[in-house]
Amino acid sequence: MLDPVLLRKDIDFVIAQLARRGLSFDVERFNKLEAARKEIQVETENLQASRNALAKEIGKLKSQGQDASAVMAQAAQIPEQLKQLEEKLSGIKNELDSWLMTIPNLPHESVPFGKDSDENVEQRRWFPEVGYKADMEPAALGFEVQDHVSLGEKLGLEFDTAVKLSGSRFSFMRGGVARLHRALAQFMLDTHTAEHGYTECYTPYIVNSSTLFGTGQLPKFKDDMFWVTKGGDDVDENGQVIPKEELYLISTAEITLTSTVKDSIVPAAELPLRLTAHSPCFRSEAGSGGRDTRGMIRQHQFDKVEMVQIVKPETSYEALEQMTAHAEKILQLLKLPYRVMLLCSGDMGFGSSKTYDLEVWIPSQNTWREISSVSNCEAFQARRMGARFKNEQGKNEYVHTLNGSGLAVGRALVAVMENYQQADGSIVVPEVLRPYMGGLACLTP
């Protein structure tokens, strides 16, 4: 959520930054709410002053033996008037907060202006054996390339089975390809915990709505979520109807990992917190047709290893670069060509101030596809969640939150299958994954 104090102090800055994201801020609405807030605040302060003055007058009259009943009657009306003003102020605050919940974060000054993904800026690209090469293109495989769907048909990747069980945009794996999928997740977790200093977590896959409001998925992205309802028809042991509650399947473990600091003051000595988890993710993916609807690139259910950092504000942009490097390391160890893109202002996620996307090379599409997104949300999520720490001055301050894919497991599987394919349809297992595969060096049809 945007900082209301910043809105009051420098609304022109907020307007300009939101314009970079293509959003027009309703200044008239904000000014109206702010004017009403100030009016109530002045009325409240005046009533409180009157209450104090009347209390003194009552004391004085009583000390002089005079009748104070009229003044006491006047003073007796003030608590109710203050209560009414408090309710009005609460209503204004709730309206402002509900509105601000729908407004995206402000882009960092280093984020390039742009309308969509066509205006993202490439930062660097990396290739096996040669490392970073800005002007290099991935080498051709030297034979007719198959996509992961065609390769997978003979290796245990069964989309027809998934359609029979759940419908389109799901996958079913068995045998070697299922084990390769599991190996990728285990390898990512082990790397992040052993080499990058993250604490492995296991989190719920179903969360309540307040958790999603905190991380920013609600209210804006409700239609992208899968949810279930609980209660409404059942009764508890006392015969009372259990209130109906909406519960949501997580679209990323960012939701649960970040929310571990919800409604809390984190001891400064514990920062930074580095957390990672492997989880399924559930999203109602609309897709863009064609290549996105075929295979595992864009599905309703997929696995991801997520990274989250909770840090002090002054270190968050250093942490962003660090987390991006952690995601890059996974691709480097897998020896997969990739490039790093800085997202423009018009292509960033709702809660992000700055985002890097990592895009891996997919031979069958002859293009780069996103496999990781690493974002600094600054205090945007923390303000929604009430996540703070005590700074050196002893004052409570909002933490900064960062999240990143480390990596999307299904897309990593696609990239491995296609980049490591052989002319006979077999898949060479990357060396770093072989210990997780019982030493197996190749998946053979």
XYZ file of C-alpha atoms in Angstrom:
445
model
C 0.000 0.000 0.000
C 1.188 3.515 -0.753
C 2.327 5.651 2.154
C -0.504 8.054 3.148
C 2.089 10.397 4.678
C 3.898 10.648 1.331
C 0.587 11.408 -0.361
C -0.012 14.290 2.035
C 3.523 15.648 1.810
C 4.287 15.249 -1.892
C 1.241 14.254 -3.896
C 2.763 15.638 -7.116
C 5.594 13.085 -6.833
C 3.094 10.234 -6.366
C 1.051 11.420 -9.351
C 4.150 11.572 -11.558
C 5.387 8.118 -10.505
C 2.015 6.469 -11.026
C 1.801 8.129 -14.442
C 4.997 6.258 -15.350
C 2.991 3.077 -14.753
C 0.186 4.364 -16.954
C -2.125 5.099 -14.027
C -4.027 8.349 -13.494
C -4.358 9.141 -9.785
C -7.724 10.561 -8.668
C -6.473 13.716 -6.974
C -9.981 15.098 -6.450
C -11.035 11.998 -4.529
C -7.928 12.081 -2.349
C -8.281 15.797 -1.594
C -11.926 15.293 -0.648
C -11.055 12.494 1.765
C -8.122 14.434 3.168
C -10.229 17.556 3.712
C -12.867 15.501 5.542
C -10.172 13.892 7.692
C -8.690 17.247 8.643
C -12.114 18.700 9.432
C -12.918 15.830 11.785
C -9.483 16.064 13.366
C -9.998 19.781 14.072
C -13.473 19.109 15.488
C -12.053 16.362 17.689
C -9.260 18.585 18.995
C -11.745 21.400 19.710
C -14.049 19.043 21.596
C -11.171 17.657 23.616
C -10.116 21.203 24.510
C -13.711 22.041 25.485
C -13.869 18.913 27.644
C -10.729 19.950 29.475
C -11.952 23.509 29.919
C -15.343 22.359 31.208
C -13.673 19.971 33.642
C -11.706 22.877 35.090
C -14.835 25.049 35.272
C -16.759 22.281 37.056
C -13.971 21.903 39.563
C -13.853 25.636 40.141
C -17.659 25.940 40.628
C -17.702 23.033 43.041
C -14.819 24.469 45.044
C -16.762 27.712 45.385
C -19.925 25.871 46.424
C -21.810 26.918 43.307
C -24.207 24.885 41.151
C -22.243 23.052 38.382
C -25.117 20.983 36.986
C -25.549 22.995 33.776
C -21.841 22.772 32.960
C -21.812 19.093 33.879
C -24.726 18.474 31.530
C -22.810 20.203 28.744
C -19.695 18.137 29.487
C -21.715 14.911 29.550
C -22.578 15.315 25.859
C -18.936 15.412 24.736
C -18.072 11.658 25.005
C -20.902 10.754 22.633
C -19.875 13.528 20.234
C -16.264 12.271 20.313
C -17.471 8.724 19.653
C -19.437 9.887 16.598
C -16.400 11.750 15.272
C -14.230 8.694 15.857
C -16.658 6.562 13.840
C -16.658 9.116 11.019
C -12.856 9.221 11.036
C -12.711 5.420 10.972
C -15.044 5.382 7.974
C -12.850 7.858 6.079
C -9.710 5.886 6.936
C -11.326 2.636 5.812
C -12.395 4.215 2.510
C -8.896 5.591 1.939
C -7.209 2.290 2.844
C -9.598 0.273 0.644
C -8.870 2.578 -2.263
C -5.098 2.581 -1.719
C -5.207 -1.241 -1.640
C -6.056 -1.131 -5.368
C -3.204 1.216 -6.354
C 0.165 -0.295 -7.397
C 3.553 0.496 -5.946
C 5.670 3.406 -7.161
C 8.543 2.512 -9.510
C 12.099 3.102 -8.326
C 13.959 5.964 -9.984
C 16.239 3.488 -11.815
C 13.293 1.775 -13.547
C 13.089 2.755 -17.247
C 9.871 4.289 -18.509
C 7.895 2.057 -20.853
C 4.412 0.812 -21.662
C 4.896 -2.949 -21.979
C 7.386 -5.828 -22.257
C 8.668 -4.536 -25.603
C 10.358 -1.722 -23.695
C 12.132 -3.843 -21.086
C 15.901 -3.373 -21.087
C 18.339 -6.255 -21.426
C 21.090 -6.124 -18.799
C 23.238 -9.130 -19.691
C 23.155 -12.625 -21.181
C 25.044 -15.774 -20.210
C 26.081 -18.925 -22.075
C 27.655 -22.220 -20.972
C 31.416 -22.422 -21.397
C 31.843 -18.741 -22.334
C 29.916 -16.912 -19.563
C 28.561 -13.407 -20.120
C 28.484 -12.379 -23.801
C 26.310 -9.401 -24.680
C 26.247 -9.881 -28.456
C 26.128 -13.688 -28.624
C 23.220 -15.881 -29.766
C 22.579 -19.464 -28.602
C 24.155 -22.082 -30.844
C 21.927 -24.265 -33.001
C 21.576 -27.880 -31.873
C 22.555 -29.231 -35.293
C 19.495 -31.410 -35.857
C 15.721 -30.991 -36.118
C 14.594 -29.582 -32.773
C 11.639 -31.104 -30.943
C 9.651 -29.216 -28.331
C 9.224 -30.588 -24.813
C 5.751 -31.913 -25.634
C 7.015 -34.113 -28.457
C 10.058 -35.182 -26.445
C 7.954 -35.859 -23.381
C 5.461 -38.123 -25.132
C 8.017 -40.937 -25.067
C 9.483 -40.081 -21.660
C 6.457 -40.062 -19.359
C 5.036 -36.552 -19.817
C 1.321 -37.266 -20.301
C -0.903 -34.306 -21.052
C -3.813 -36.512 -22.172
C -3.888 -38.144 -18.746
C -3.924 -34.731 -17.089
C -6.821 -33.585 -19.301
C -8.782 -36.699 -18.297
C -8.167 -35.979 -14.607
C -8.465 -32.187 -14.437
C -8.877 -30.555 -17.846
C -6.509 -28.438 -19.899
C -3.482 -26.585 -18.511
C -2.413 -29.435 -16.209
C 0.314 -32.058 -16.592
C 0.888 -35.634 -15.474
C 4.395 -37.144 -15.270
C 5.645 -40.621 -14.582
C 8.976 -42.394 -14.536
C 12.198 -40.623 -15.410
C 10.701 -37.272 -16.321
C 8.827 -37.139 -12.980
C 12.067 -37.890 -11.200
C 13.882 -35.190 -13.204
C 11.194 -32.700 -12.158
C 11.709 -33.664 -8.497
C 15.486 -33.524 -8.899
C 15.308 -29.950 -10.154
C 13.355 -28.807 -7.089
C 15.684 -30.608 -4.668
C 18.761 -29.216 -6.406
C 17.394 -25.666 -6.212
C 16.544 -25.988 -2.507
C 19.931 -27.466 -1.667
C 21.757 -24.719 -3.547
C 19.816 -21.897 -1.912
C 20.181 -23.322 1.584
C 23.780 -24.584 1.417
C 25.315 -21.849 -0.752
C 23.057 -18.794 -0.499
C 22.112 -18.806 3.169
C 18.341 -19.330 2.943
C 16.331 -21.241 5.534
C 14.187 -23.977 4.001
C 10.496 -23.791 4.902
C 7.412 -25.906 4.363
C 4.296 -23.736 4.175
C 0.507 -24.146 3.871
C -0.853 -24.297 0.343
C -4.174 -22.773 1.425
C -4.398 -19.334 3.064
C -7.050 -16.944 4.304
C -8.003 -13.719 2.557
C -6.228 -11.422 5.041
C -2.912 -13.063 4.105
C -3.535 -12.283 0.430
C -4.495 -8.689 1.207
C -1.163 -8.344 2.974
C 0.969 -9.478 0.041
C -1.177 -7.714 -2.569
C -2.922 -10.550 -4.427
C -6.260 -9.300 -3.087
C -8.369 -7.483 -3.973
C -6.943 -6.858 -7.449
C -6.152 -10.434 -8.543
C -9.019 -12.432 -7.042
C -10.110 -13.690 -10.480
C -6.634 -15.153 -10.998
C -6.863 -17.235 -7.811
C -8.434 -20.594 -7.076
C -10.468 -20.618 -3.892
C -12.746 -22.758 -1.771
C -15.328 -21.889 0.873
C -15.621 -23.278 4.374
C -18.547 -22.980 6.796
C -21.931 -21.365 6.289
C -23.892 -24.610 6.524
C -22.096 -26.395 9.375
C -22.611 -25.772 13.086
C -20.119 -25.937 15.944
C -20.456 -27.940 19.167
C -22.652 -25.198 20.625
C -25.101 -25.312 17.730
C -23.878 -22.012 16.282
C -23.571 -21.690 12.503
C -19.909 -21.507 11.465
C -19.423 -18.283 9.451
C -18.658 -18.810 5.783
C -15.003 -18.221 4.968
C -13.155 -18.045 1.665
C -9.804 -19.817 1.581
C -7.373 -19.553 -1.336
C -4.826 -21.872 -2.938
C -1.509 -20.043 -3.066
C -0.280 -18.742 -6.424
C 3.284 -18.585 -5.067
C 5.087 -19.391 -1.806
C 5.972 -15.680 -1.703
C 2.554 -15.285 -0.075
C 3.237 -17.575 2.860
C 6.951 -16.839 3.292
C 6.510 -13.068 3.290
C 3.516 -13.289 5.609
C 5.576 -14.934 8.354
C 6.343 -11.365 9.538
C 2.731 -10.203 9.314
C 1.531 -8.144 12.322
C 4.914 -8.344 14.017
C 7.963 -6.341 15.006
C 11.018 -8.275 13.842
C 14.094 -7.877 16.066
C 16.632 -5.851 14.088
C 19.333 -8.379 14.955
C 17.403 -11.058 13.027
C 17.466 -9.101 9.757
C 17.939 -9.982 7.007
C 15.635 -12.998 6.948
C 16.264 -15.307 3.979
C 13.572 -17.916 3.380
C 12.999 -20.475 0.635
C 10.332 -23.070 -0.057
C 9.260 -25.518 -2.734
C 5.520 -25.521 -3.333
C 2.868 -26.105 -5.944
C 1.382 -22.868 -7.254
C -2.160 -22.412 -8.507
C -3.156 -19.679 -10.974
C -6.002 -19.260 -13.409
C -3.761 -18.568 -16.383
C -5.424 -16.831 -19.306
C -2.435 -17.202 -21.608
C -1.989 -15.566 -24.980
C -2.811 -18.468 -27.253
C -0.581 -20.541 -29.506
C 2.709 -21.491 -27.897
C 1.470 -20.632 -24.382
C -1.385 -23.135 -24.421
C 0.785 -26.036 -25.580
C 2.706 -27.952 -22.959
C 4.023 -26.748 -19.607
C 4.894 -23.115 -20.255
C 1.689 -21.698 -18.780
C -0.393 -23.922 -16.523
C -2.994 -23.690 -13.769
C -0.809 -25.791 -11.459
C 2.981 -25.691 -11.441
C 5.851 -26.032 -8.973
C 8.247 -23.318 -7.945
C 11.118 -22.845 -5.542
C 10.629 -19.377 -4.081
C 13.120 -17.032 -2.415
C 12.074 -14.283 0.008
C 14.161 -11.765 1.890
C 12.977 -9.465 4.701
C 15.510 -6.669 5.141
C 16.195 -3.220 6.512
C 15.264 -0.452 4.020
C 18.833 0.716 3.450
C 19.925 -2.732 2.201
C 16.976 -3.709 -0.006
C 18.471 -2.781 -3.370
C 21.684 -4.580 -2.529
C 19.493 -7.575 -1.649
C 17.711 -7.302 -5.019
C 20.990 -7.673 -6.903
C 22.014 -10.515 -4.592
C 18.777 -12.444 -5.108
C 18.996 -12.008 -8.873
C 22.498 -13.489 -8.737
C 21.153 -16.404 -6.671
C 18.572 -17.198 -9.348
C 21.223 -16.806 -12.059
C 23.467 -19.286 -10.243
C 20.859 -22.026 -10.639
C 20.780 -21.506 -14.412
C 24.565 -21.366 -14.584
C 24.944 -24.642 -12.699
C 22.381 -26.204 -15.032
C 24.367 -24.727 -17.955
C 21.314 -23.157 -19.575
C 21.627 -19.997 -21.715
C 19.716 -17.063 -20.224
C 19.444 -13.306 -20.196
C 18.538 -10.766 -17.482
C 15.920 -8.122 -18.262
C 15.136 -4.967 -16.278
C 11.388 -4.466 -16.492
C 10.082 -1.091 -17.574
C 7.550 0.856 -15.513
C 4.583 -0.433 -17.512
C 5.458 -4.132 -17.212
C 6.186 -4.477 -13.496
C 4.037 -6.435 -11.078
C 1.484 -4.719 -8.853
C 3.595 -4.630 -5.676
C 7.026 -4.148 -7.203
C 9.261 -1.079 -7.145
C 11.881 -2.735 -9.349
C 11.986 -6.132 -11.058
C 14.495 -8.230 -12.944
C 13.249 -11.102 -15.098
C 15.495 -14.006 -16.005
C 14.658 -15.492 -19.390
C 15.941 -18.912 -20.402
C 16.515 -20.024 -24.009
C 13.851 -22.354 -25.431
C 15.185 -23.902 -28.693
C 11.839 -25.049 -30.123
C 10.479 -21.491 -29.905
C 13.796 -19.915 -30.888
C 13.300 -17.319 -28.170
C 13.836 -16.439 -24.515
C 11.085 -17.246 -21.991
C 10.732 -15.978 -18.424
C 11.802 -18.485 -15.794
C 12.337 -16.190 -12.815
C 11.128 -12.802 -11.646
C 12.938 -11.058 -8.768
C 11.321 -7.978 -7.218
C 11.909 -5.411 -4.497
C 8.576 -4.327 -3.027
C 10.186 -1.880 -0.575
C 7.644 -1.191 2.240
C 4.575 -1.732 0.025
C 3.711 -5.190 1.379
C 5.008 -4.449 4.875
C 2.633 -1.504 5.227
C -0.302 -3.743 4.256
C 0.842 -6.505 6.608
C 1.959 -4.400 9.562
C 5.498 -5.834 9.372
C 8.044 -3.652 11.168
C 11.359 -3.638 12.992
C 12.854 -1.340 15.625
C 15.490 0.917 14.040
C 18.629 2.365 15.656
C 16.637 5.315 17.005
C 14.345 2.887 18.797
C 11.394 3.686 16.535
C 9.261 1.140 14.698
C 9.923 1.208 10.948
C 8.500 -0.872 8.111
C 10.748 -3.619 6.756
C 11.374 -4.017 3.036
C 10.294 -7.277 1.378
C 11.763 -8.950 -1.701
C 10.736 -12.096 -3.547
C 12.020 -14.096 -6.463
C 11.632 -17.388 -8.300
C 14.566 -19.609 -7.730
C 13.270 -21.132 -10.090
C 9.982 -22.115 -11.722
C 10.454 -25.896 -11.736
C 8.208 -26.742 -14.700
C 9.829 -24.184 -16.964
C 13.259 -25.356 -15.817
C 12.222 -28.876 -16.829
C 11.156 -27.577 -20.249
C 14.482 -25.762 -20.669
C 16.517 -28.818 -19.642
C 14.579 -31.156 -21.911
C 14.895 -28.906 -24.945
C 18.480 -27.698 -24.470
C 19.808 -31.149 -23.525
C 17.883 -33.121 -26.172
C 19.706 -35.449 -28.530
C 18.873 -36.278 -32.139
C 17.369 -39.642 -31.081
C 14.931 -37.983 -28.653
C 16.877 -38.828 -25.509
C 17.666 -36.207 -22.850
C 21.114 -35.850 -21.306
C 20.768 -35.255 -17.558
C 22.755 -32.157 -16.455
C 25.724 -33.151 -14.302
C 24.500 -31.264 -11.226
C 21.246 -33.245 -11.279
C 22.750 -36.724 -11.601
C 23.264 -37.220 -7.837
C 19.504 -36.661 -7.453
C 18.818 -39.168 -10.240
C 20.758 -42.090 -8.776
C 23.636 -41.379 -11.152
C 21.461 -41.610 -14.256
C 23.113 -39.730 -17.121
C 20.418 -39.903 -19.791
C 16.642 -40.290 -20.155
C 15.958 -42.610 -23.091
C 12.600 -43.037 -24.883
